[in-house]
mmCIF file of C-alpha atoms in Angstrom:
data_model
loop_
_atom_site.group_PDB
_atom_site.id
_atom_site.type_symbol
_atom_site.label_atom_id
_atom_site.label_comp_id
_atom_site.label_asym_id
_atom_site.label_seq_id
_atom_site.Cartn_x
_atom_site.Cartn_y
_atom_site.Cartn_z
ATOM 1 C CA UNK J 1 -1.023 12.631 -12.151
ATOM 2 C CA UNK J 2 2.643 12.215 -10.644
ATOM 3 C CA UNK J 3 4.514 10.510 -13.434
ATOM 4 C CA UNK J 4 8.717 9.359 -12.958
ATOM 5 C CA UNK J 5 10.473 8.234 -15.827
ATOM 6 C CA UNK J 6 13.795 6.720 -16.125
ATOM 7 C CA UNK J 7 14.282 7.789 -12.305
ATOM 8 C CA UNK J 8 18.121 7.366 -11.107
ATOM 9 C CA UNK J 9 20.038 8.183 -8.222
ATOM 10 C CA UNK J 10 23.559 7.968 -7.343
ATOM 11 C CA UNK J 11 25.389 8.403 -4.120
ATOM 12 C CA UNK J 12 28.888 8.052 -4.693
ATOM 13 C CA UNK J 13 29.574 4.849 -6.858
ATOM 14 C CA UNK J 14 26.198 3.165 -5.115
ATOM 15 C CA UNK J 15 23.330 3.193 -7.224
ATOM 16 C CA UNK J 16 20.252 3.683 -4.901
ATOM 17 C CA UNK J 17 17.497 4.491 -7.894
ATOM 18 C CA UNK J 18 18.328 2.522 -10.755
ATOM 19 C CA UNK J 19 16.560 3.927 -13.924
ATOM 20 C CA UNK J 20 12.478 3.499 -12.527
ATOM 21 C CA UNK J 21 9.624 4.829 -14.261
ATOM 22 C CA UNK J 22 5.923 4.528 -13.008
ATOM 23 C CA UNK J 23 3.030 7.080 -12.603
ATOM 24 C CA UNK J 24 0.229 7.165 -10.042
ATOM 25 C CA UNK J 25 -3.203 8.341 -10.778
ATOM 26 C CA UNK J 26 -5.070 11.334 -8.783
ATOM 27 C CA UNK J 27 -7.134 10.089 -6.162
ATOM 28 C CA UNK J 28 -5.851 6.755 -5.261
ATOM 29 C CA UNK J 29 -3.785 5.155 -2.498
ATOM 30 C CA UNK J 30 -0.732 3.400 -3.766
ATOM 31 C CA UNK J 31 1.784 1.815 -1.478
ATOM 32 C CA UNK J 32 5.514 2.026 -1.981
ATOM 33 C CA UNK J 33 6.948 -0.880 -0.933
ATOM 34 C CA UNK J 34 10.542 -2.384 -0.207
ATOM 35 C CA UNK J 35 12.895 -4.123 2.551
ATOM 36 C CA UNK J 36 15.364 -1.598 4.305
ATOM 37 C CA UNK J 37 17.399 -0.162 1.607
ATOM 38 C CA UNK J 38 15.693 -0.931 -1.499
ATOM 39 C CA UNK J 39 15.728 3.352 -2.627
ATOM 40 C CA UNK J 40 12.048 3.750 -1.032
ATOM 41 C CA UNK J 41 12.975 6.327 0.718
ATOM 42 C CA UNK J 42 15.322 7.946 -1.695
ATOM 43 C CA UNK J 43 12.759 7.899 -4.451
ATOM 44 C CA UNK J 44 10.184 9.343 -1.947
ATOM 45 C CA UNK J 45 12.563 12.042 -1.243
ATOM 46 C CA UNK J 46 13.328 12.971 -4.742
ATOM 47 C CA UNK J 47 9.631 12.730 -5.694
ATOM 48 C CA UNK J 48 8.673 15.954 -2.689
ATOM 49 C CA UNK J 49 12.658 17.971 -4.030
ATOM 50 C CA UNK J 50 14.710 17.223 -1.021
ATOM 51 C CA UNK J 51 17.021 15.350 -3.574
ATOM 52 C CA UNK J 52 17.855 15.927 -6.732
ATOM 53 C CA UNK J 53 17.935 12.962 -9.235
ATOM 54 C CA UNK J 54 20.883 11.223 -10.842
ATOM 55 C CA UNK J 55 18.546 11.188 -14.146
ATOM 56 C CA UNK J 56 15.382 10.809 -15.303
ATOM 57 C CA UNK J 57 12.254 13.227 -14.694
ATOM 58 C CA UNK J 58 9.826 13.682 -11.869
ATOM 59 C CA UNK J 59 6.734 15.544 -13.486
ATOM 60 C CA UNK J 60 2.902 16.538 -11.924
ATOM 61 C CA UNK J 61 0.112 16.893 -14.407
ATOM 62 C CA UNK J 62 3.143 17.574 -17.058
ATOM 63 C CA UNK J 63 5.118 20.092 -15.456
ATOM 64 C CA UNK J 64 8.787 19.456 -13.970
ATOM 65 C CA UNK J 65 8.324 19.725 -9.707
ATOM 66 C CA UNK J 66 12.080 21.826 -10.763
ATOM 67 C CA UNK J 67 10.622 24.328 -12.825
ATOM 68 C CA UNK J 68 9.058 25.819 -10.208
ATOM 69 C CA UNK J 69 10.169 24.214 -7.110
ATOM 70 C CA UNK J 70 7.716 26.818 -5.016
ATOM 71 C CA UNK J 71 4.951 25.881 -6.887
ATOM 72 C CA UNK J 72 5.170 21.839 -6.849
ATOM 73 C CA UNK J 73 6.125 22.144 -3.031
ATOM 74 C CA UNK J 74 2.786 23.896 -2.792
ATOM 75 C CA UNK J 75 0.745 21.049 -4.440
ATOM 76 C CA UNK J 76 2.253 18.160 -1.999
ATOM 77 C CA UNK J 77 2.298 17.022 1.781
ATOM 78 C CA UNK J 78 4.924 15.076 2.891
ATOM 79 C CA UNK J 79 5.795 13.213 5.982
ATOM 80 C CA UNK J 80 9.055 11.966 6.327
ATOM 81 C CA UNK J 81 10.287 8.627 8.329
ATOM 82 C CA UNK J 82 12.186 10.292 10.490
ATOM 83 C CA UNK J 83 9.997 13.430 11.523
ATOM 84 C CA UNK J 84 11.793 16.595 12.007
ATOM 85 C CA UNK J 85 10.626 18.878 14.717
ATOM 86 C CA UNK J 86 11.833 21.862 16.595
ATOM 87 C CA UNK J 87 11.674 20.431 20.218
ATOM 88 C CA UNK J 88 11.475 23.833 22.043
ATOM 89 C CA UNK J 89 8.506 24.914 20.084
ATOM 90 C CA UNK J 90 4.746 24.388 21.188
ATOM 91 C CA UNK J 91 2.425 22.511 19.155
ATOM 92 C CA UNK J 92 0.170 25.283 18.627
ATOM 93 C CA UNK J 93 3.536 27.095 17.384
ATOM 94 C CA UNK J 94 4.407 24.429 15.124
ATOM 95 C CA UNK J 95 1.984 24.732 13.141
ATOM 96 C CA UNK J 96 1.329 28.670 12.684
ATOM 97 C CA UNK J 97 5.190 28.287 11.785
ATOM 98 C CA UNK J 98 4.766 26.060 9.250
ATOM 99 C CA UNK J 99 1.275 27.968 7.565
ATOM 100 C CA UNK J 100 4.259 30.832 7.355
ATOM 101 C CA UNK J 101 6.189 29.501 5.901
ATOM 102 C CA UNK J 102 3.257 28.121 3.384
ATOM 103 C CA UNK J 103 2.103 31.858 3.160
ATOM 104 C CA UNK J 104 -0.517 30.778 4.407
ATOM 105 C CA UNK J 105 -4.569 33.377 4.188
ATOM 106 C CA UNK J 106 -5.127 33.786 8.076
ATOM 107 C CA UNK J 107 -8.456 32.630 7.464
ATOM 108 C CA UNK J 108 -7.571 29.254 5.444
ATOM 109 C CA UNK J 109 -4.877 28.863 8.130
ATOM 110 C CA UNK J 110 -7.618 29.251 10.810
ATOM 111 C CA UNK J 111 -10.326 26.722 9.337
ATOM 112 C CA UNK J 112 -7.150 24.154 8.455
ATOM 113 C CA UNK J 113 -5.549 24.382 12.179
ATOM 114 C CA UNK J 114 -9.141 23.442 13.492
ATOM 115 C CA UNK J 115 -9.407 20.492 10.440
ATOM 116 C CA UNK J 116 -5.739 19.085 11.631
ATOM 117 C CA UNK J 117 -6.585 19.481 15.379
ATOM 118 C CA UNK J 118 -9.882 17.545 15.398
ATOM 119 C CA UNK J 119 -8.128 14.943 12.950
ATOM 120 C CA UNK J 120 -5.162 14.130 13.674
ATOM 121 C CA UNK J 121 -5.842 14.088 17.472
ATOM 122 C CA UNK J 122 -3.703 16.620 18.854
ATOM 123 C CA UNK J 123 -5.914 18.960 20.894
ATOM 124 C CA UNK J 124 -4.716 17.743 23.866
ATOM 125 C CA UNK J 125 -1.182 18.556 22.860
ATOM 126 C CA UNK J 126 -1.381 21.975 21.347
ATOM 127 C CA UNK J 127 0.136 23.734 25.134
ATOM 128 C CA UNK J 128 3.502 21.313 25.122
ATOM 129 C CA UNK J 129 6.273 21.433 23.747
ATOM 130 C CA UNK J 130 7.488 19.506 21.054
ATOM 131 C CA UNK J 131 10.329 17.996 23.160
ATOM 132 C CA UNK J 132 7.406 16.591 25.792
ATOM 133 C CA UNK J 133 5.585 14.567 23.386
ATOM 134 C CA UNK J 134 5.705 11.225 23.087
ATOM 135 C CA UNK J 135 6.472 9.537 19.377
ATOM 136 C CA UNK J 136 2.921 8.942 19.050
ATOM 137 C CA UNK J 137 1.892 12.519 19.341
ATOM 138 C CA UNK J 138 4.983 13.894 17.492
ATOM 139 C CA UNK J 139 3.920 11.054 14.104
ATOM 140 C CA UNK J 140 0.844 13.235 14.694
ATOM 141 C CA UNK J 141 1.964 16.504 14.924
ATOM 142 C CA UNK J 142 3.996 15.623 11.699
ATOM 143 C CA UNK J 143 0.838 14.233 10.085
ATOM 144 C CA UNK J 144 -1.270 17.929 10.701
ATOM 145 C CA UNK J 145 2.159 19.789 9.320
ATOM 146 C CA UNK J 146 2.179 17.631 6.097
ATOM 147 C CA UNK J 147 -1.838 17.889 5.543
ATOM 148 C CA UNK J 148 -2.053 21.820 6.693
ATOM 149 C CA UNK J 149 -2.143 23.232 3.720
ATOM 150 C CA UNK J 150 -4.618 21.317 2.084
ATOM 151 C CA UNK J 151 -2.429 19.483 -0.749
ATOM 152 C CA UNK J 152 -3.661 17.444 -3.834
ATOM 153 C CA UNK J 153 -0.813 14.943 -3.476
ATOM 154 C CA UNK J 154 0.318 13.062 0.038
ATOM 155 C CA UNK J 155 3.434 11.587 0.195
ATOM 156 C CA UNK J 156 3.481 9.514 3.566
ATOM 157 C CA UNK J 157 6.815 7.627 4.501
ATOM 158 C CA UNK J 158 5.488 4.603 7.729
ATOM 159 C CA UNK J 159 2.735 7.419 8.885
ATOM 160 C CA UNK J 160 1.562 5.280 11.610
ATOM 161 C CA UNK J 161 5.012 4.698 13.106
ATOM 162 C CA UNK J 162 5.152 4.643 17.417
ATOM 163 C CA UNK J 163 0.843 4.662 17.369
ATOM 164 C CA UNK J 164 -0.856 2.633 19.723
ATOM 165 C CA UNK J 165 -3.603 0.328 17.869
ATOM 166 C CA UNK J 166 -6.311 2.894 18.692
ATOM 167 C CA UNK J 167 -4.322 5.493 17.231
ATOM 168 C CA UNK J 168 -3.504 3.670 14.208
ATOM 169 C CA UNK J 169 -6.991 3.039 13.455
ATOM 170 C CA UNK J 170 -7.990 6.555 13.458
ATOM 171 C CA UNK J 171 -5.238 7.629 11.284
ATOM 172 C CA UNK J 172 -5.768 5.050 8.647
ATOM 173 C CA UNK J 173 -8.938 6.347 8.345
ATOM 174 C CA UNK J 174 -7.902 9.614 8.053
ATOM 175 C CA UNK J 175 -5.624 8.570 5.510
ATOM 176 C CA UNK J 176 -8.610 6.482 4.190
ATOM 177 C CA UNK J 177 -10.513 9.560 3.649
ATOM 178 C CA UNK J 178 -7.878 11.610 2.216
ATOM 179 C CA UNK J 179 -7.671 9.168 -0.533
ATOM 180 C CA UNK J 180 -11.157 9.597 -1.399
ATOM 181 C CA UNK J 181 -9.833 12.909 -3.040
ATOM 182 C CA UNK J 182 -6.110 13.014 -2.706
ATOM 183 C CA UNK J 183 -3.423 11.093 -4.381
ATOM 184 C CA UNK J 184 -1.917 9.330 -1.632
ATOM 185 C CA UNK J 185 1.470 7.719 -1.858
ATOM 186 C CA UNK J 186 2.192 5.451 1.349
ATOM 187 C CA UNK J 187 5.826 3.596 2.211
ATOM 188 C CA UNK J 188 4.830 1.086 5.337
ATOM 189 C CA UNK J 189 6.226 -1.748 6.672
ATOM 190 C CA UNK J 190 2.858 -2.736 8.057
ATOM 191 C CA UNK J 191 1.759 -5.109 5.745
ATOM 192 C CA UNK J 192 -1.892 -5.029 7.055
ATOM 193 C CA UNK J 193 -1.742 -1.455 6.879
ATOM 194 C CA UNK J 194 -0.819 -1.449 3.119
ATOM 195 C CA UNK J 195 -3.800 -4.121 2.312
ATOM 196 C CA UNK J 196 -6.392 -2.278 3.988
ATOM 197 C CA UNK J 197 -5.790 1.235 2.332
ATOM 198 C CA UNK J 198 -4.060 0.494 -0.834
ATOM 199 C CA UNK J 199 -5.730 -0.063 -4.464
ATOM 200 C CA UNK J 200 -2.217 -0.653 -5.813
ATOM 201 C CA UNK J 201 1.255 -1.883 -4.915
ATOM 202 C CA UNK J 202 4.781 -0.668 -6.264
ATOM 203 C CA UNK J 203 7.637 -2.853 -4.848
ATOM 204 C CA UNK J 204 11.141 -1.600 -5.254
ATOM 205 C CA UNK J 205 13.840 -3.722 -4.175
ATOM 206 C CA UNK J 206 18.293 -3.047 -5.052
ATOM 207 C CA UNK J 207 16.915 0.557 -6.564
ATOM 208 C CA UNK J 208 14.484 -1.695 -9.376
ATOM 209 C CA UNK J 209 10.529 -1.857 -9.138
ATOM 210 C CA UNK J 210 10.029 -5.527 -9.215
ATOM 211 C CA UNK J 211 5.935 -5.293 -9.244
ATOM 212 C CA UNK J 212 3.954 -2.334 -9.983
ATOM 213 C CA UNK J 213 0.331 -4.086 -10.293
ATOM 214 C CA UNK J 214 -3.340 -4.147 -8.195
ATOM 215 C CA UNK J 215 -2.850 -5.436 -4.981
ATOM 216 C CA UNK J 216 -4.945 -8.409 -5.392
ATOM 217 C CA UNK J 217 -3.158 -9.823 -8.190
ATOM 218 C CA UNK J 218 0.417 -9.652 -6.574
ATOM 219 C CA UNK J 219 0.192 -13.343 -5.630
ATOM 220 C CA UNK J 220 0.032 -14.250 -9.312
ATOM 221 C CA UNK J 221 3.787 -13.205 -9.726
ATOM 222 C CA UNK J 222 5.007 -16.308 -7.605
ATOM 223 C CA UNK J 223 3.653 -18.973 -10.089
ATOM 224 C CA UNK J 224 2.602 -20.788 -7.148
ATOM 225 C CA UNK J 225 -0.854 -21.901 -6.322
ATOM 226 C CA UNK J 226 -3.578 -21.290 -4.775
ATOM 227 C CA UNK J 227 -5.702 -23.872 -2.100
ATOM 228 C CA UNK J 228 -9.481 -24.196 -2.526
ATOM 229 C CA UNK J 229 -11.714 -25.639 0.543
ATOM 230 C CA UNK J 230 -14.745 -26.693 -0.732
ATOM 231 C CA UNK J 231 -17.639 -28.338 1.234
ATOM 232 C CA UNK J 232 -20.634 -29.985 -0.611
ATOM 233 C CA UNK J 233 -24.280 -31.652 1.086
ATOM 234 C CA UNK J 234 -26.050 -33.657 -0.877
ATOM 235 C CA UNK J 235 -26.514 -38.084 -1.548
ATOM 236 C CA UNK J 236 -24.000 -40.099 -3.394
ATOM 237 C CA UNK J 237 -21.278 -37.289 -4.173
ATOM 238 C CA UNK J 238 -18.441 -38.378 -6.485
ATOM 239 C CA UNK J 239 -16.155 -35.659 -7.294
ATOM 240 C CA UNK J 240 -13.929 -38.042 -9.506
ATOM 241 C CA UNK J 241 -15.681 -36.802 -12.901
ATOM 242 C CA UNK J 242 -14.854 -33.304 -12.546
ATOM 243 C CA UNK J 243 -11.328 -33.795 -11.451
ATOM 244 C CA UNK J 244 -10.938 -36.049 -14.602
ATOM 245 C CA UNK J 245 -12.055 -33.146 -16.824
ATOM 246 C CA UNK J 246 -9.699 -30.660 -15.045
ATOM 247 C CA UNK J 247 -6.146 -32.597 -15.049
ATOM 248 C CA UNK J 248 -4.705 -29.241 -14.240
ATOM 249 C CA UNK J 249 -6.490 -29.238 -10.219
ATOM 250 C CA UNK J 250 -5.013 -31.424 -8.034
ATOM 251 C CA UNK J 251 -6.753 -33.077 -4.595
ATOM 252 C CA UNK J 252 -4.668 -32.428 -1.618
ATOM 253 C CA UNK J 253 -7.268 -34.322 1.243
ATOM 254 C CA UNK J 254 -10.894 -35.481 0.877
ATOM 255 C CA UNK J 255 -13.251 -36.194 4.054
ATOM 256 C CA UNK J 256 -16.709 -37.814 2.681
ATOM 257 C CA UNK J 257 -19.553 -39.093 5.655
ATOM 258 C CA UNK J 258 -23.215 -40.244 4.447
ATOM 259 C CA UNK J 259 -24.227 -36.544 3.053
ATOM 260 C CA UNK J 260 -21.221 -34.517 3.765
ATOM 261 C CA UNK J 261 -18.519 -34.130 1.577
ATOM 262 C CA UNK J 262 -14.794 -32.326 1.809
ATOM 263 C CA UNK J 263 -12.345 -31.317 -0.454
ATOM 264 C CA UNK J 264 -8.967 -29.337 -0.354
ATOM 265 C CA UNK J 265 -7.907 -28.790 -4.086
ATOM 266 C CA UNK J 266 -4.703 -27.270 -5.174
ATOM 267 C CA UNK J 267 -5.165 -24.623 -8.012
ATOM 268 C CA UNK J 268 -2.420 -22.823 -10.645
ATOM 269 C CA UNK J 269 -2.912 -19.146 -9.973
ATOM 270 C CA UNK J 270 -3.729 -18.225 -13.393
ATOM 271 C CA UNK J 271 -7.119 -20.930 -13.398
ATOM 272 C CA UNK J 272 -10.525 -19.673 -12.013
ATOM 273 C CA UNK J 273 -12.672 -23.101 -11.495
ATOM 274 C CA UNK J 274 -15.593 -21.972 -9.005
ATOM 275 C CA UNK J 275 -17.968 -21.231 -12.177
ATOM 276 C CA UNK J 276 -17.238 -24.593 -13.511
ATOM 277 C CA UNK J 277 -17.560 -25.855 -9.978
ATOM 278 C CA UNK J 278 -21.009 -24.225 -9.399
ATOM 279 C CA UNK J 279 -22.478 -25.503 -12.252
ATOM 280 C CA UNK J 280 -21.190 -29.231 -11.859
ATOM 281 C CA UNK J 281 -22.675 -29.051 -8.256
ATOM 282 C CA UNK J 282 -26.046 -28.177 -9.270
ATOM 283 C CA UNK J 283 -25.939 -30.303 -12.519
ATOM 284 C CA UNK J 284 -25.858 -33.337 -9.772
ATOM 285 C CA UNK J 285 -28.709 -31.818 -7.347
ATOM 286 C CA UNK J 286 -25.539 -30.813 -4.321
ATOM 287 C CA UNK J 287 -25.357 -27.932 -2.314
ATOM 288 C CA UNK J 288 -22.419 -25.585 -1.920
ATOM 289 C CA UNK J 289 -22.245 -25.589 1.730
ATOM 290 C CA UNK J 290 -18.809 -23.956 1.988
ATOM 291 C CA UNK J 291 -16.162 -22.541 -1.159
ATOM 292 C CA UNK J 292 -13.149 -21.137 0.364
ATOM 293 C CA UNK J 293 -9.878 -19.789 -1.521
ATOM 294 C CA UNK J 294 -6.677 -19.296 1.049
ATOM 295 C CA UNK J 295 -4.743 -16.237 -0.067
ATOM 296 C CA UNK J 296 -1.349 -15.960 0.478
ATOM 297 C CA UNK J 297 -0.161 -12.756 3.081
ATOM 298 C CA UNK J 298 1.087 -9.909 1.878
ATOM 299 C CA UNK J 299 3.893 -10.399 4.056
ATOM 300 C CA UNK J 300 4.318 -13.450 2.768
ATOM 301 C CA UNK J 301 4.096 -12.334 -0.934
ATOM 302 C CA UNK J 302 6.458 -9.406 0.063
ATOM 303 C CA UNK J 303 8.973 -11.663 1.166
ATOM 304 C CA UNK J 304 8.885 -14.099 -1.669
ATOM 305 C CA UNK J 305 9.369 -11.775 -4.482
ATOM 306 C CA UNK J 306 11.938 -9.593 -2.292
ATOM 307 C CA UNK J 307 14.049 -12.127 -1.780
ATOM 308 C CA UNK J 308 13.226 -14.363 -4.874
ATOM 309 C CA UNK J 309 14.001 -10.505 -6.837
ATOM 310 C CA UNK J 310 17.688 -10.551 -4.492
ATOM 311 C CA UNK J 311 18.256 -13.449 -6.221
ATOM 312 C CA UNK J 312 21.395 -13.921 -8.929
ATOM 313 C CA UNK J 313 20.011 -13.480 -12.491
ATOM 314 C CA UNK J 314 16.410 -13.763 -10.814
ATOM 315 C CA UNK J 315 13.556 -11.514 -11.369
ATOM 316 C CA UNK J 316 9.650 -12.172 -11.197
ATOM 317 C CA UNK J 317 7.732 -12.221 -14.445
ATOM 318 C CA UNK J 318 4.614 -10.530 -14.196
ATOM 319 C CA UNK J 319 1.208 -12.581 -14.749
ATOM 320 C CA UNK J 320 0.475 -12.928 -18.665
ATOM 321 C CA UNK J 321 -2.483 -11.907 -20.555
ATOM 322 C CA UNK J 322 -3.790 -15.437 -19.425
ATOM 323 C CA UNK J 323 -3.282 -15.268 -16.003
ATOM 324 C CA UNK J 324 -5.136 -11.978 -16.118
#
């Protein structure tokens, strides 16, 4: 378990980190969210030792990653945003350079080169040189330096960056995988990219985490509500009665024909109605033909609490024990 407490960073008299704590659990996926910067990237940085924090602790399964800097570089794989190569080297190079440097067993170095090659997709690539590639293959070649050694904990900073679609899909897999037995941290600005991998979502915004919660309860930190589409068969329906016993639900548009009837309700975030919906439908012999709930984005949440968080004096409360 990676666990930061009372994380701070300083540059000068800007304040980049500003006091976080939060710990993420071996083998998950949790993204690390925040608009340009927010202190993503200086947290990230901090969290693998390429900076050393203001104040506060950075700690994995108890022990200090500055204790023994050797041993907690050991134990993670890191890919930065901007990914530093050596242009004149070969691919093939690259990466005997880096199990070196690792101190790498020939023979683990041998069965991880072929696990990196066939996954990351850079057979093809493993005669140029660094300089020929195109950003697509270099994101790659990063990816097979930061997962060569077989570490427990991933820390991936926009992995996917310069990918065509194709390629994107086969690293999110990859990644996908990895999770299945890594602890995966992952900074995107993909929103889609974030929803499809991620159990869990930290957003850090002016050096503050602002949300640290599942990713499908994020939208309950607007206070907003949520729009239900719900589409009934059936003779004589009247949906008047169970409006009447739920003041709280609001009707947005109804469409009603002989046997078919539509309604778009508007719903407080924190209220779950489609038990109390099923049961009033078959009290009166209907059928459930359709029950839809519209989700916000994630980009939309994103933006909403980012800039709702920028905000004087303005900060989202998370959902209460209620809502939950």
């Amino acid at each position: 378990m990676i666990q930061i407490k009372n994380l701070s960073r300083s540059f000068g008299t800007l304040r980049a980190v500003d006091d976080i704590s939060f710990c993420v659990q071996n083998g998950s996926i949790t993204g690390f969210l925040g608009p340009n910067g927010a202190g993503k990237t200086t947290t990230l940085r901090m969290m693998v030792g390429y900076l050393r924090p203001s104040g506060g602790s950075i700690t994995i399964d108890d022990k200090s990653i500055h204790d023994d800097p050797i041993a907690a570089s050991a134990r993670i794989g890191y890919l930065p945003e901007h990914n530093p190569l050596y242009e004149e080297m070969y691919t093939y190079e690259i990466l005997k350079y880096v199990a070196e440097l690792r101190r790498m067993p020939q023979d683990k170095f041998l069965q991880r080169r072929e696990y990196v090659i066939a996954n990351c997709g850079i057979r093809q690539v493993l005669t140029q040189r660094i300089g020929t590639l195109s950003k697509g293959f270099r994101q790659r070649v990063g990816l097979a330096m930061a997962i060569l050694h077989d570490p427990e904990i991933l820390i991936l900073d926009e992995p996917t960056s310069g990918l065509d679609p194709n390629q994107i899909l086969e690293i999110r897999e990859l990644i996908r995988k990895l999770g299945e037995e890594k602890t995966v941290i992952l900074s995107s600005h993909i929103m889609q990219e974030v929803q499809a991998l991620c159990d869990r979502v930290i957003i850090i915004n002016q050096g503050r985490i602002i949300v640290d919660d599942e990713i499908g309860k994020l939208d309950e930190y607007l206070q907003d509500f949520r729009v239900m589409d719900l589409e009934l068969e059936g003779e004589n329906i009247d949906f008047s009665e169970f409006l009447s016993l739920h003041p709280e639900v609001e009707t947005i548009c109804m469409e009603q024909n002989d046997t078919l009837y539509k309604i778009r309700l508007k719903i407080p975030p924190q209220i779950d109605i489609r038990g109390d919906i099923s049961r009033f439908v078959a009290d009166n012999g209907w059928l459930i033909t359709s029950l839809f709930t519209r989700q916000k984005s994630l980009e939309e949440i994103f933006h909403n609490l980012t800039t709702q968080a920028s905000a004087p004096d303005s900060k989202p409360e998370p959902p209460t024990e209620e809502m939950q």
